[in-house]
Every structure is written in structure tokens, then in C-alpha cells.
Short mmCIF file of N, CA and C in Angstrom, two decimals:
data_model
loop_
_atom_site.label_atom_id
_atom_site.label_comp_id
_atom_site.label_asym_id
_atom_site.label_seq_id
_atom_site.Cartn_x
_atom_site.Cartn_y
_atom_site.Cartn_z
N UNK N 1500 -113.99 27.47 -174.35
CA UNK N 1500 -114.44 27.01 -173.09
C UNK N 1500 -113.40 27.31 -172.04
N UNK N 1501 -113.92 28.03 -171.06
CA UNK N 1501 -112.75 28.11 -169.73
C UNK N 1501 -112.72 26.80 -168.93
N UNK N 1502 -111.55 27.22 -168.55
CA UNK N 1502 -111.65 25.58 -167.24
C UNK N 1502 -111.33 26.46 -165.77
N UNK N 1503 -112.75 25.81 -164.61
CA UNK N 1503 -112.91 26.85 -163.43
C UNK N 1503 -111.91 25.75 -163.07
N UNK N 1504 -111.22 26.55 -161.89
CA UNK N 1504 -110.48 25.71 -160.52
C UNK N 1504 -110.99 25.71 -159.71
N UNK N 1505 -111.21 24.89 -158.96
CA UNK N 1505 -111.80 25.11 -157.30
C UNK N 1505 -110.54 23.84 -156.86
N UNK N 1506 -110.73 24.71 -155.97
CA UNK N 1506 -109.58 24.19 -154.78
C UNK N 1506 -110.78 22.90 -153.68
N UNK N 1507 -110.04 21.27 -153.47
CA UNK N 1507 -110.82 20.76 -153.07
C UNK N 1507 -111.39 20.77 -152.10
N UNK N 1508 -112.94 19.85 -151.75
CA UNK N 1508 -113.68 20.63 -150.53
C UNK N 1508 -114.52 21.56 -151.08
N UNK N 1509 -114.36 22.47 -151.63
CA UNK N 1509 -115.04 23.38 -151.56
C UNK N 1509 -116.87 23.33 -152.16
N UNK N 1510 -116.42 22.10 -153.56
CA UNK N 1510 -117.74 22.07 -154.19
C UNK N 1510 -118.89 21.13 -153.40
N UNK N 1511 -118.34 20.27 -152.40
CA UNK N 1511 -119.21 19.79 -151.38
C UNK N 1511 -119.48 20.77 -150.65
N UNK N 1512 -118.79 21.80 -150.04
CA UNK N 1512 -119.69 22.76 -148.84
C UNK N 1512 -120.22 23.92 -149.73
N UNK N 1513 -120.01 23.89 -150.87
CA UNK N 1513 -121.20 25.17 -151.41
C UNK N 1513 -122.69 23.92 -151.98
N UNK N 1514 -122.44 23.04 -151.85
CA UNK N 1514 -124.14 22.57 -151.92
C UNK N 1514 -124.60 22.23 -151.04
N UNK N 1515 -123.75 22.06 -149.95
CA UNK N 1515 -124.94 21.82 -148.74
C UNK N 1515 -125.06 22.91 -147.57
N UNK N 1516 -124.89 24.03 -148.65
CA UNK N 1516 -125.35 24.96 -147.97
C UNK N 1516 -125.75 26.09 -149.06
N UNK N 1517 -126.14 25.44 -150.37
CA UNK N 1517 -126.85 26.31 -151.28
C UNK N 1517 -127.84 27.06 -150.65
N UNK N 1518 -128.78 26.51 -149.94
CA UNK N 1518 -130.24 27.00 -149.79
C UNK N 1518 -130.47 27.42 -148.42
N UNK N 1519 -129.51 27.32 -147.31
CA UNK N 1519 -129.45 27.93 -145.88
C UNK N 1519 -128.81 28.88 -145.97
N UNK N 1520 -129.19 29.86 -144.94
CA UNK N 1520 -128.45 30.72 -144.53
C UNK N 1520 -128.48 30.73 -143.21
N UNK N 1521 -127.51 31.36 -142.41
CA UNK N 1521 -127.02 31.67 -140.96
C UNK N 1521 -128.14 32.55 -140.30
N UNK N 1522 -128.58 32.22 -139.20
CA UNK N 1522 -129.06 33.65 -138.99
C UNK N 1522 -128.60 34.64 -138.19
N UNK N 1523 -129.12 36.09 -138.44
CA UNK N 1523 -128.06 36.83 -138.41
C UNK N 1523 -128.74 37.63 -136.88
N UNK N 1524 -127.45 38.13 -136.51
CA UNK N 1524 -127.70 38.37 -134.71
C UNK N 1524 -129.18 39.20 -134.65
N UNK N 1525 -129.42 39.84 -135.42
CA UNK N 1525 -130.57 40.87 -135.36
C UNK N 1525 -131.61 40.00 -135.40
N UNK N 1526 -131.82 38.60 -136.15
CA UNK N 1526 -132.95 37.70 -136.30
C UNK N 1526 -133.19 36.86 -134.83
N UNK N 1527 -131.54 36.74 -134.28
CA UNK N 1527 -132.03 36.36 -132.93
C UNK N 1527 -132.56 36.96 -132.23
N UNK N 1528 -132.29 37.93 -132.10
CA UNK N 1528 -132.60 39.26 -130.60
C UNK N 1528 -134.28 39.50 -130.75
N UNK N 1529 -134.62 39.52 -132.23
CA UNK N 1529 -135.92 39.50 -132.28
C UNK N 1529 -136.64 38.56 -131.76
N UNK N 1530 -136.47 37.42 -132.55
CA UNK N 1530 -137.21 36.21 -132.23
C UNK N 1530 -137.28 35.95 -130.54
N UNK N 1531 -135.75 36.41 -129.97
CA UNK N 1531 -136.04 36.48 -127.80
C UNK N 1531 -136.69 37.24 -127.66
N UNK N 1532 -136.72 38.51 -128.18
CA UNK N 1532 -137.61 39.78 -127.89
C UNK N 1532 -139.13 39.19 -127.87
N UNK N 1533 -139.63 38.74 -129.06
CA UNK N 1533 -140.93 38.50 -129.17
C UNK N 1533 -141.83 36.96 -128.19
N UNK N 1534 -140.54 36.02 -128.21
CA UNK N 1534 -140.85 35.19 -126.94
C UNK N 1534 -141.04 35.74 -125.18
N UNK N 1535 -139.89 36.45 -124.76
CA UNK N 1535 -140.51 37.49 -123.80
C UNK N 1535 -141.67 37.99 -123.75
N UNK N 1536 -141.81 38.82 -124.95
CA UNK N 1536 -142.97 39.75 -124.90
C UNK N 1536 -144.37 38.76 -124.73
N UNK N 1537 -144.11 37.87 -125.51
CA UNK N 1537 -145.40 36.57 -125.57
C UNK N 1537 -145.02 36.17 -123.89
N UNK N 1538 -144.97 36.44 -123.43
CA UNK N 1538 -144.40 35.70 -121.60
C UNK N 1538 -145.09 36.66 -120.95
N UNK N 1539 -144.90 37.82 -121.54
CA UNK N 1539 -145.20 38.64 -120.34
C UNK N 1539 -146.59 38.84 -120.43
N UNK N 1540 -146.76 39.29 -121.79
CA UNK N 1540 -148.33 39.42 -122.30
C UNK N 1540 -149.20 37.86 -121.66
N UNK N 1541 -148.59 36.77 -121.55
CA UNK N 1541 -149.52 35.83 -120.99
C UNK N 1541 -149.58 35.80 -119.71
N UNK N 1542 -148.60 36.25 -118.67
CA UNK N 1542 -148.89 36.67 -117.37
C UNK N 1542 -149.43 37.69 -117.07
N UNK N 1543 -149.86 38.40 -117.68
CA UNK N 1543 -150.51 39.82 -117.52
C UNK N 1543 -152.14 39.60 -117.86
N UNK N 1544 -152.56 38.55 -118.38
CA UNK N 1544 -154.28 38.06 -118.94
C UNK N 1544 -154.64 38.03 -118.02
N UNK N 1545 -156.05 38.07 -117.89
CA UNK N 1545 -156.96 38.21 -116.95
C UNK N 1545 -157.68 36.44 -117.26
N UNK N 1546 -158.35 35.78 -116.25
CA UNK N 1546 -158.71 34.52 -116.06
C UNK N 1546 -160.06 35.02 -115.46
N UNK N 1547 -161.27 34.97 -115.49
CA UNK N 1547 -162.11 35.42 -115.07
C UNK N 1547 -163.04 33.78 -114.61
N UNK N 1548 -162.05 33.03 -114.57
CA UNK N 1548 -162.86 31.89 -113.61
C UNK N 1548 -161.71 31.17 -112.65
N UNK N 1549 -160.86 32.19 -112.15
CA UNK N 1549 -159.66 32.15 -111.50
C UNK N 1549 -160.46 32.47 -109.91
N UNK N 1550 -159.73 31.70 -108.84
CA UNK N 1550 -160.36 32.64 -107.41
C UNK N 1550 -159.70 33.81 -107.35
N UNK N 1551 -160.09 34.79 -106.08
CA UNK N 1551 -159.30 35.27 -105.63
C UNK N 1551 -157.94 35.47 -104.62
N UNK N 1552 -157.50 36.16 -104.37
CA UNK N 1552 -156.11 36.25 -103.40
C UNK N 1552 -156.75 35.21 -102.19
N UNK N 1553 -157.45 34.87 -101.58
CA UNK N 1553 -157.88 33.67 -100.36
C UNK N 1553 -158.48 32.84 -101.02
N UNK N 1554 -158.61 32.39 -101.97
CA UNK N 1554 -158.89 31.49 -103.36
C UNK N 1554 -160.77 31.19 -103.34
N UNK N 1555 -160.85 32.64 -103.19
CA UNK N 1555 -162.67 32.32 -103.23
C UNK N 1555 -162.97 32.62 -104.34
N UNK N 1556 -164.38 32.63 -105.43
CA UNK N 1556 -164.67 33.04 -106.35
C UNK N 1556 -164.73 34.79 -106.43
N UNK N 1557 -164.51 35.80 -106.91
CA UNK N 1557 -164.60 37.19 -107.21
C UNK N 1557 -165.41 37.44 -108.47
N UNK N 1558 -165.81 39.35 -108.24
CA UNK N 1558 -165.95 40.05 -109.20
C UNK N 1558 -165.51 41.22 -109.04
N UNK N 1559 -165.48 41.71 -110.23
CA UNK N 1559 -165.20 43.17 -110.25
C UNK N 1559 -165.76 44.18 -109.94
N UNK N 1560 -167.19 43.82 -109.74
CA UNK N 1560 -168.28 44.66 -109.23
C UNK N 1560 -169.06 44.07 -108.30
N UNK N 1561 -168.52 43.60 -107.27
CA UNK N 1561 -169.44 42.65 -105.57
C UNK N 1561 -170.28 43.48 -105.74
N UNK N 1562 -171.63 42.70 -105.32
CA UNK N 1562 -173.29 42.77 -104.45
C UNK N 1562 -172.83 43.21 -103.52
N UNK N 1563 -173.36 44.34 -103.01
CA UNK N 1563 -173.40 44.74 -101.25
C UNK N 1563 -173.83 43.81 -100.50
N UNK N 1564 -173.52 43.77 -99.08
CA UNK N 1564 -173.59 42.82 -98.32
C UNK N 1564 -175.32 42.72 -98.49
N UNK N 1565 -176.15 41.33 -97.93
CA UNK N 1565 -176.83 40.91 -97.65
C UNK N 1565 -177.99 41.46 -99.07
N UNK N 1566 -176.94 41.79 -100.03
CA UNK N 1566 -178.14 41.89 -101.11
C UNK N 1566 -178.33 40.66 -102.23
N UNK N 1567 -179.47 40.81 -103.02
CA UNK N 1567 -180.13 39.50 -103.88
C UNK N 1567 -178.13 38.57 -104.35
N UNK N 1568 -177.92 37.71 -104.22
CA UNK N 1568 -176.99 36.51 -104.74
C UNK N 1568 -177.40 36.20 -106.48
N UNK N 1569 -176.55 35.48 -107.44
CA UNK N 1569 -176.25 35.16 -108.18
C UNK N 1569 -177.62 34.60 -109.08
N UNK N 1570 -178.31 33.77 -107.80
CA UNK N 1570 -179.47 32.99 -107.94
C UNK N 1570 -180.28 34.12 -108.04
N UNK N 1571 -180.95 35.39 -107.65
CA UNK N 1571 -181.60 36.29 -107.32
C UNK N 1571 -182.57 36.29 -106.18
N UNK N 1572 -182.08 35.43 -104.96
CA UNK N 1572 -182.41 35.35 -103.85
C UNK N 1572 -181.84 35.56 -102.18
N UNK N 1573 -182.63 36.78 -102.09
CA UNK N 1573 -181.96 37.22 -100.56
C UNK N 1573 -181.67 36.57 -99.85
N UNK N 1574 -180.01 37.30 -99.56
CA UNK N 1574 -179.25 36.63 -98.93
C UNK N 1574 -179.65 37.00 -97.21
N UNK N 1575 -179.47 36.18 -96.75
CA UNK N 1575 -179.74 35.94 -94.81
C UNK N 1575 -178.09 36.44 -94.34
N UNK N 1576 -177.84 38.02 -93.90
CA UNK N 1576 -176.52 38.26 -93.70
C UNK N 1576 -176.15 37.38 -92.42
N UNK N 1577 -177.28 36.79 -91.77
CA UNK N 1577 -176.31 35.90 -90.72
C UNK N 1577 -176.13 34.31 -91.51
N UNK N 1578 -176.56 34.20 -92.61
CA UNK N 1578 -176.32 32.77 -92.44
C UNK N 1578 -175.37 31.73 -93.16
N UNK N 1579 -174.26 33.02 -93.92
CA UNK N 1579 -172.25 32.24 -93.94
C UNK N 1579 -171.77 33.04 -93.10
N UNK N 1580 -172.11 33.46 -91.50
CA UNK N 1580 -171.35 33.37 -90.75
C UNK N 1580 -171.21 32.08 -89.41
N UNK N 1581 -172.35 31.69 -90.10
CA UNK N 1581 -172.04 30.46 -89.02
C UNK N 1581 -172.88 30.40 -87.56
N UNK N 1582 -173.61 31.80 -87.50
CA UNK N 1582 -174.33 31.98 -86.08
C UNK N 1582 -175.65 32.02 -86.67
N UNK N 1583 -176.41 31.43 -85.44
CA UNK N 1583 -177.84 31.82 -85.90
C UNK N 1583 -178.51 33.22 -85.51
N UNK N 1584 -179.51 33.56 -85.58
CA UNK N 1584 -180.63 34.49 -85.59
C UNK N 1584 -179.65 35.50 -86.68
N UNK N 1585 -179.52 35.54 -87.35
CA UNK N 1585 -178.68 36.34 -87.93
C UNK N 1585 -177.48 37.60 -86.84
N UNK N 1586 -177.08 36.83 -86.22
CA UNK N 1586 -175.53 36.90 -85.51
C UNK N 1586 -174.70 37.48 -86.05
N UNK N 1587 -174.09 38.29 -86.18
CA UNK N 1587 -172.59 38.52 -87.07
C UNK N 1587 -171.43 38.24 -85.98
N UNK N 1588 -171.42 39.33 -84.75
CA UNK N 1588 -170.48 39.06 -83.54
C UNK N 1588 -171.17 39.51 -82.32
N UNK N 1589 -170.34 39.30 -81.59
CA UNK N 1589 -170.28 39.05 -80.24
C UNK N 1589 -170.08 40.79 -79.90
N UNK N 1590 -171.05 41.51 -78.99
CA UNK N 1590 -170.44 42.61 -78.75
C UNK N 1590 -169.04 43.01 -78.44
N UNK N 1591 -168.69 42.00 -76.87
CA UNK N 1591 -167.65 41.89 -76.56
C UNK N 1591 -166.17 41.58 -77.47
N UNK N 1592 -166.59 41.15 -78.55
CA UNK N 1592 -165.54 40.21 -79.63
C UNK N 1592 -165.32 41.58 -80.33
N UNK N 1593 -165.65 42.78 -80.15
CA UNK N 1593 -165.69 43.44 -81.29
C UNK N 1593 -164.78 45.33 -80.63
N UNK N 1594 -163.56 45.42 -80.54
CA UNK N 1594 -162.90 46.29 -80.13
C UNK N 1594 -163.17 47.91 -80.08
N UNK N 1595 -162.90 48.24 -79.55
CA UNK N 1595 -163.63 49.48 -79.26
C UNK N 1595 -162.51 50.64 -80.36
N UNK N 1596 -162.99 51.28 -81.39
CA UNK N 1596 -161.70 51.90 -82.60
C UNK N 1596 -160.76 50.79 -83.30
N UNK N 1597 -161.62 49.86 -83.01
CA UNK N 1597 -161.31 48.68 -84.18
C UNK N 1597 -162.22 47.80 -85.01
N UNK N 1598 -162.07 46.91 -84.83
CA UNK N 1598 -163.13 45.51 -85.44
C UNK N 1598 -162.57 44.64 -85.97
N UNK N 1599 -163.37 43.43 -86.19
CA UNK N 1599 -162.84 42.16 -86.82
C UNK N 1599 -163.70 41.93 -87.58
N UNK N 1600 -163.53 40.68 -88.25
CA UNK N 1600 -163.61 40.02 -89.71
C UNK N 1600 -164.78 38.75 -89.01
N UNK N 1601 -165.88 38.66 -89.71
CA UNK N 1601 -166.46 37.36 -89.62
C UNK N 1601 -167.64 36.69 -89.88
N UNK N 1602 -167.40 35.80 -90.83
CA UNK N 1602 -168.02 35.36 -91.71
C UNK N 1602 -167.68 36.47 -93.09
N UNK N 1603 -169.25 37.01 -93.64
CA UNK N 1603 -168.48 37.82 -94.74
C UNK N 1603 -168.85 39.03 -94.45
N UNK N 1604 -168.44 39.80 -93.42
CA UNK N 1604 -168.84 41.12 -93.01
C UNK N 1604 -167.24 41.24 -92.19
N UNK N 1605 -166.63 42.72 -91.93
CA UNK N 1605 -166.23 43.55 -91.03
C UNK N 1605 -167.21 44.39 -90.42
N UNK N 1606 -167.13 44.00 -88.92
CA UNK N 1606 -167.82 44.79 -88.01
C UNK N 1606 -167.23 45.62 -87.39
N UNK N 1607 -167.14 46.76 -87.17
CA UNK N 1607 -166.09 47.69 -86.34
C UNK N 1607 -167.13 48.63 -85.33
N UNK N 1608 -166.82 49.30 -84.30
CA UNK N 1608 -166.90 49.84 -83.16
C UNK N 1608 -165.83 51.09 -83.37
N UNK N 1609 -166.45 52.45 -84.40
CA UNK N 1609 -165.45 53.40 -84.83
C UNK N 1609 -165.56 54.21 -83.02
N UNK N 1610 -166.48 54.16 -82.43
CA UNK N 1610 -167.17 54.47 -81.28
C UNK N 1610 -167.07 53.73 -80.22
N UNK N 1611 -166.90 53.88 -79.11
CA UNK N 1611 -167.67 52.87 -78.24
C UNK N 1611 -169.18 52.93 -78.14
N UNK N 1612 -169.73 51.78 -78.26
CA UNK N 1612 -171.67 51.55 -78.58
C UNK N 1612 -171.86 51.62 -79.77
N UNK N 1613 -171.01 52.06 -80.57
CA UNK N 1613 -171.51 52.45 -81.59
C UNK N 1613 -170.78 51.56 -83.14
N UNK N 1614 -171.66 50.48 -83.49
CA UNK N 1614 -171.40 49.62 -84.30
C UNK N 1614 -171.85 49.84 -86.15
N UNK N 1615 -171.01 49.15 -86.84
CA UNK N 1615 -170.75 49.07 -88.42
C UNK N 1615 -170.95 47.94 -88.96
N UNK N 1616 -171.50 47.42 -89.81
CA UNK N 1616 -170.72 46.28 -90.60
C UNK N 1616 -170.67 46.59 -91.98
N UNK N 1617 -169.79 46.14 -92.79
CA UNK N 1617 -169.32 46.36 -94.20
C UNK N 1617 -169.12 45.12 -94.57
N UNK N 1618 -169.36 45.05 -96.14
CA UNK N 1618 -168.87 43.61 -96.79
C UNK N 1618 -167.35 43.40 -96.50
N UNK N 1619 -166.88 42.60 -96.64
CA UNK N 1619 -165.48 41.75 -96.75
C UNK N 1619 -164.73 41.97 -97.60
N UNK N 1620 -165.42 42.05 -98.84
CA UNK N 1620 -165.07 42.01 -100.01
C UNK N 1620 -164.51 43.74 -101.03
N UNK N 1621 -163.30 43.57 -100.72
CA UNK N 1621 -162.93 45.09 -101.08
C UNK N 1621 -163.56 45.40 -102.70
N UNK N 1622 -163.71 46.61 -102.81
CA UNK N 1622 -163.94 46.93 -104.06
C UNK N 1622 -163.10 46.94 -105.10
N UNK N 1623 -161.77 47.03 -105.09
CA UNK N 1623 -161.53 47.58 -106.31
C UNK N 1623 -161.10 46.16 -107.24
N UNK N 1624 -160.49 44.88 -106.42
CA UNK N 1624 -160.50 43.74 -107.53
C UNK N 1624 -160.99 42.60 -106.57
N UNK N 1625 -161.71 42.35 -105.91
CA UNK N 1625 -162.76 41.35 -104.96
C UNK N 1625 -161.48 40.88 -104.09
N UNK N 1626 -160.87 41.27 -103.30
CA UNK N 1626 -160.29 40.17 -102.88
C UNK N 1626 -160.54 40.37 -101.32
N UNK N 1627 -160.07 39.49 -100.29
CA UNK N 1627 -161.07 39.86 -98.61
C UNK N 1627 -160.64 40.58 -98.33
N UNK N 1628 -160.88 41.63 -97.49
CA UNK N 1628 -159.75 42.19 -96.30
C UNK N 1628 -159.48 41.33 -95.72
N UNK N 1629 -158.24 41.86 -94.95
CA UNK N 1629 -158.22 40.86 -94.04
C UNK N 1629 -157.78 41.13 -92.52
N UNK N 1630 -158.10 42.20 -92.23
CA UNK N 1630 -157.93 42.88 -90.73
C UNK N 1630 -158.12 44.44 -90.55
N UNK N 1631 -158.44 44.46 -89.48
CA UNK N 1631 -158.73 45.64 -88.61
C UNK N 1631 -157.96 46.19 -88.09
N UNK N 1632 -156.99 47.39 -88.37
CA UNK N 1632 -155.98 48.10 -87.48
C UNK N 1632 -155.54 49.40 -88.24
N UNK N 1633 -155.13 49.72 -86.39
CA UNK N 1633 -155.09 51.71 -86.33
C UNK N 1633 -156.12 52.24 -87.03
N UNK N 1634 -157.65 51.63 -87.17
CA UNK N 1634 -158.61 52.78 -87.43
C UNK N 1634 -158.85 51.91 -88.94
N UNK N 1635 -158.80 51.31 -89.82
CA UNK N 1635 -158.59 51.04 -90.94
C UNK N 1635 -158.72 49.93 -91.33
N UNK N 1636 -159.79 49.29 -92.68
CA UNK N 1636 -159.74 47.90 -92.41
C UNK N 1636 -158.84 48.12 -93.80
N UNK N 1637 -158.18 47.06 -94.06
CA UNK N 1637 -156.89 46.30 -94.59
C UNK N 1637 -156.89 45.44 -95.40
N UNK N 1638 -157.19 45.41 -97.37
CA UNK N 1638 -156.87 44.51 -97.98
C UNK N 1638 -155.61 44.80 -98.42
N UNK N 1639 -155.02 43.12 -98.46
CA UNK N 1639 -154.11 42.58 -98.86
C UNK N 1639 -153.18 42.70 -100.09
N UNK N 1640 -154.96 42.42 -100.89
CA UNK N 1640 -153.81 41.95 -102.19
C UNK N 1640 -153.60 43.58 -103.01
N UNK N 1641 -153.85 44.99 -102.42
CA UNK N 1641 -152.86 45.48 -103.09
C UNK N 1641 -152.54 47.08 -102.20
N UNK N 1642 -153.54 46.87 -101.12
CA UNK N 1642 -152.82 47.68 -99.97
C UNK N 1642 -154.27 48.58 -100.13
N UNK N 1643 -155.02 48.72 -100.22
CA UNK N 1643 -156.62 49.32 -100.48
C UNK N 1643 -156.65 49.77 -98.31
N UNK N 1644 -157.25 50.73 -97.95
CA UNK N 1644 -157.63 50.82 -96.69
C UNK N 1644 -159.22 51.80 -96.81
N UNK N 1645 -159.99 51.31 -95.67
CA UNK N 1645 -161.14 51.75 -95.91
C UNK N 1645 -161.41 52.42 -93.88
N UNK N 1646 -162.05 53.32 -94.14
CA UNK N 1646 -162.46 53.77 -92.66
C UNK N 1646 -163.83 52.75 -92.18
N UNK N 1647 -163.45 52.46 -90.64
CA UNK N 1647 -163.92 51.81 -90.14
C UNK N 1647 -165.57 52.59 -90.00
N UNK N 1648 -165.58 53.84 -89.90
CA UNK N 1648 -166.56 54.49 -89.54
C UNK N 1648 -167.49 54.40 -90.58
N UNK N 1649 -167.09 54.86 -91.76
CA UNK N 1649 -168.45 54.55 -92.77
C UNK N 1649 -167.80 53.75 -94.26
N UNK N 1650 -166.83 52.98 -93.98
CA UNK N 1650 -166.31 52.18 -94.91
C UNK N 1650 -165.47 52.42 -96.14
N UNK N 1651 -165.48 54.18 -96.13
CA UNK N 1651 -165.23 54.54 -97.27
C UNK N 1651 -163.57 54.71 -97.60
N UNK N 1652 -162.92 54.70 -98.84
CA UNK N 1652 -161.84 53.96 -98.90
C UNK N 1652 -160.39 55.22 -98.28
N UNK N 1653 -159.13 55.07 -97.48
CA UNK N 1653 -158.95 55.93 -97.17
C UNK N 1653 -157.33 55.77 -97.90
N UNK N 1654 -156.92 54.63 -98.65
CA UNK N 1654 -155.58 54.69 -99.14
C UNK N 1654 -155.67 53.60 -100.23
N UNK N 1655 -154.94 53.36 -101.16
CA UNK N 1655 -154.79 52.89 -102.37
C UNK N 1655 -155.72 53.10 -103.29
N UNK N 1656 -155.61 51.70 -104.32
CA UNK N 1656 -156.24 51.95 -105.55
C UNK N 1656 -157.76 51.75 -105.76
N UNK N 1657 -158.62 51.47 -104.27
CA UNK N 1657 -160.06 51.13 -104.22
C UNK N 1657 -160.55 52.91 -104.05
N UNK N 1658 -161.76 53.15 -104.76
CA UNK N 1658 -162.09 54.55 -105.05
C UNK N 1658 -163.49 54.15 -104.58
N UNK N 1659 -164.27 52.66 -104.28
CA UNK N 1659 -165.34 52.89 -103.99
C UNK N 1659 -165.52 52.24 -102.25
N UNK N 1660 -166.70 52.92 -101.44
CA UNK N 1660 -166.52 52.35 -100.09
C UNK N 1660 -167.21 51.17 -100.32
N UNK N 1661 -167.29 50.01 -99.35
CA UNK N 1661 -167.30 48.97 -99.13
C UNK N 1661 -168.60 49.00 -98.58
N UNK N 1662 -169.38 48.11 -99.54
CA UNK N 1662 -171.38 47.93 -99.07
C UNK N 1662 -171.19 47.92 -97.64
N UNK N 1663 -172.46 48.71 -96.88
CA UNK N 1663 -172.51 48.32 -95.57
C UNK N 1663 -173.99 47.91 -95.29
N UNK N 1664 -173.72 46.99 -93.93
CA UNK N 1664 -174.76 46.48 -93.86
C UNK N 1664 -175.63 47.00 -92.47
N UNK N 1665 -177.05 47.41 -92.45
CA UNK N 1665 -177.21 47.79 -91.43
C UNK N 1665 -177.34 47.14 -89.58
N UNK N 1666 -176.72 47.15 -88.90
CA UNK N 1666 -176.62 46.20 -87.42
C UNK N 1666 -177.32 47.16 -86.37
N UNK N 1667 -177.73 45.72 -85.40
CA UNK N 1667 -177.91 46.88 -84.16
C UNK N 1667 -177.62 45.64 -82.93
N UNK N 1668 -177.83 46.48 -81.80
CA UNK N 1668 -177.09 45.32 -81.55
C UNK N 1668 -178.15 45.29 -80.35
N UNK N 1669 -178.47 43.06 -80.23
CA UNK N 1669 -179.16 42.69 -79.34
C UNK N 1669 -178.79 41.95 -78.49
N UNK N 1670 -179.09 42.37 -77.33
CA UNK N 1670 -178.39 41.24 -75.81
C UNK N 1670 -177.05 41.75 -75.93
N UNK N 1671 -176.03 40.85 -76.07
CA UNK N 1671 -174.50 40.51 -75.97
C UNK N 1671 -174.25 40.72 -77.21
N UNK N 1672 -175.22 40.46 -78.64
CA UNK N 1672 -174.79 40.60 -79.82
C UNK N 1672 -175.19 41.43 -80.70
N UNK N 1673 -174.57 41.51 -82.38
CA UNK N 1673 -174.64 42.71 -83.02
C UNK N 1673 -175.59 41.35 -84.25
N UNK N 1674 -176.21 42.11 -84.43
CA UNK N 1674 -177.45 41.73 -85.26
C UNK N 1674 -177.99 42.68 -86.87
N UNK N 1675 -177.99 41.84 -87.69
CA UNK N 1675 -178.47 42.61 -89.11
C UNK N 1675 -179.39 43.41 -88.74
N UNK N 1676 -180.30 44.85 -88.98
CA UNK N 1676 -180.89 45.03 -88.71
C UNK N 1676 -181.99 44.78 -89.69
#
């Protein structure tokens, strides 16, 4: 029979650490790696009952202006802007190689006399425009520009033009046609 030595101490820290081990730098870097990656991958999901950039409801594929709604009933293009007879704007309200925003139409004047309206709602991920300038209407949320003249898209990542709606204009005002 041999007789082992151990020097004291020692036979208490080899059993309470029989069955652990350390982990080793490569097990960390992973395990951060894959928490990141789980971070990023969850900010990057899509929420499809999320609003949009002005916190309204969206789609990926908007109804042209003043066409059938959700319900499958025609929509009255004057009547979420707030004016009656179906109103959109004010001749005068409406710049001559510009236009404004109102209700859910851009109306522009690429002409003088000569009037537009287009949905609001840019094409390429629903979100509003939100102004009229140097010739160009202007969404936001990712820099999309569309010509005032026939809506169609003239810079970023929107590839389709923007429904238009037909106007004409009566008295002082511009009217659905």
C-alpha cells in the first residue's frame, strides 16, 4: 500500500470544485456575441400593429386616395379633411410650384391654374409626407421625394408614385372631381 501526501488545504478545494469548471474566455465572448445578436435581431422585427412615423395606423401597400376603405366602402375624399362639399383647399392656400398638406391629400399647383392632389401617404413604408418644397413633396421617415406634377417618386427608396386623386377647382376652392 502507498501512502499519498497532500499538502494541507488542498483536499477541501479539490472537492468543491470536483464538478465546476471556469469558463473559459472563448465561452464568454460567445455567450456576449449571441446576446447582442439577440438585441439586434429584436430591434430589427417588424410589429405590424405598430403606428407609423406620425403614429397613425400604416400599410405596406396604401389604397389610393378616395378609394373603397378597410370596411369596403367609398371613401368621401372631402370628408377627413374637415371641409365640407368635399373641399380639400382653398385655391388661394395652395402656392403656385408648390403645395400643401391637408387632411389626407397633398395638393400642389406644379402650374399656375393648374392643380393635383395625391395621397399623403408615401409608398414605400406608409408613413405621411410631410411638406411641399423646391418642386417636391417630402417624406420624412426615410427621405422618399415625389414630383408635385404627377406624383411620381423623384429621390429615395419609394419606386412607386403616390395615388392621385382627381380635383378641379370650384369658386375659391379645389374640389374632388
Amino acid at each position: 500500500m502507498t501512502d499519498m501526501q497532500t499538502r494541507p488545504g488542498t483536499e477541501d478545494r479539490a472537492e468543491g470544485t470536483a464538478g465546476a469548471t471556469a469558463p473559459t474566455r472563448r465561452v464568454v465572448l460567445a455567450g456576449a456575441g449571441a446576446l447582442g445578436a439577440t438585441c439586434v435581431l429584436a430591434a430589427c422585427g417588424t410589429n405590424n400593429t405598430s403606428g407609423n412615423y406620425n403614429g397613425g395606423e400604416f400599410t405596406n401597400d396604401p389604397a389610393p386616395a378616395g378609394s373603397a376603405g378597410t370596411d369596403g366602402q367609398q371613401q368621401d375624399p372631402g370628408s377627413d379633411s374637415g371641409a365640407s362639399n368635399g373641399t380639400l383647399a382653398a385655391v388661394g392656400d395652395v402656392p403656385s410650384g408648390g403645395g400643401v398638406i391637408k387632411g389626407d391629400y397633398v395638393i400642389t399647383q406644379p402650374a399656375k391654374g393648374q392643380f393635383r392632389a395625391f395621397s399623403k401617404v408615401c409608398t414605400h413604408q406608409g408613413c405621411d409626407v410631410s411638406r411641399v418644397d423646391n418642386g417636391v413633396i417630402i417624406c420624412p421617415c426615410h427621405n422618399s421625394t415625389f414630383s408635385i406634377e404627377d406624383g411620381s417618386p423623384t429621390g429615395g427608396p419609394a419606386t412607386r408614385a403616390l395615388p392621385e386623386t382627381k380635383v378641379k377647382v370650384d369658386g375659391d376652392n379645389i374640389v374632388a372631381a
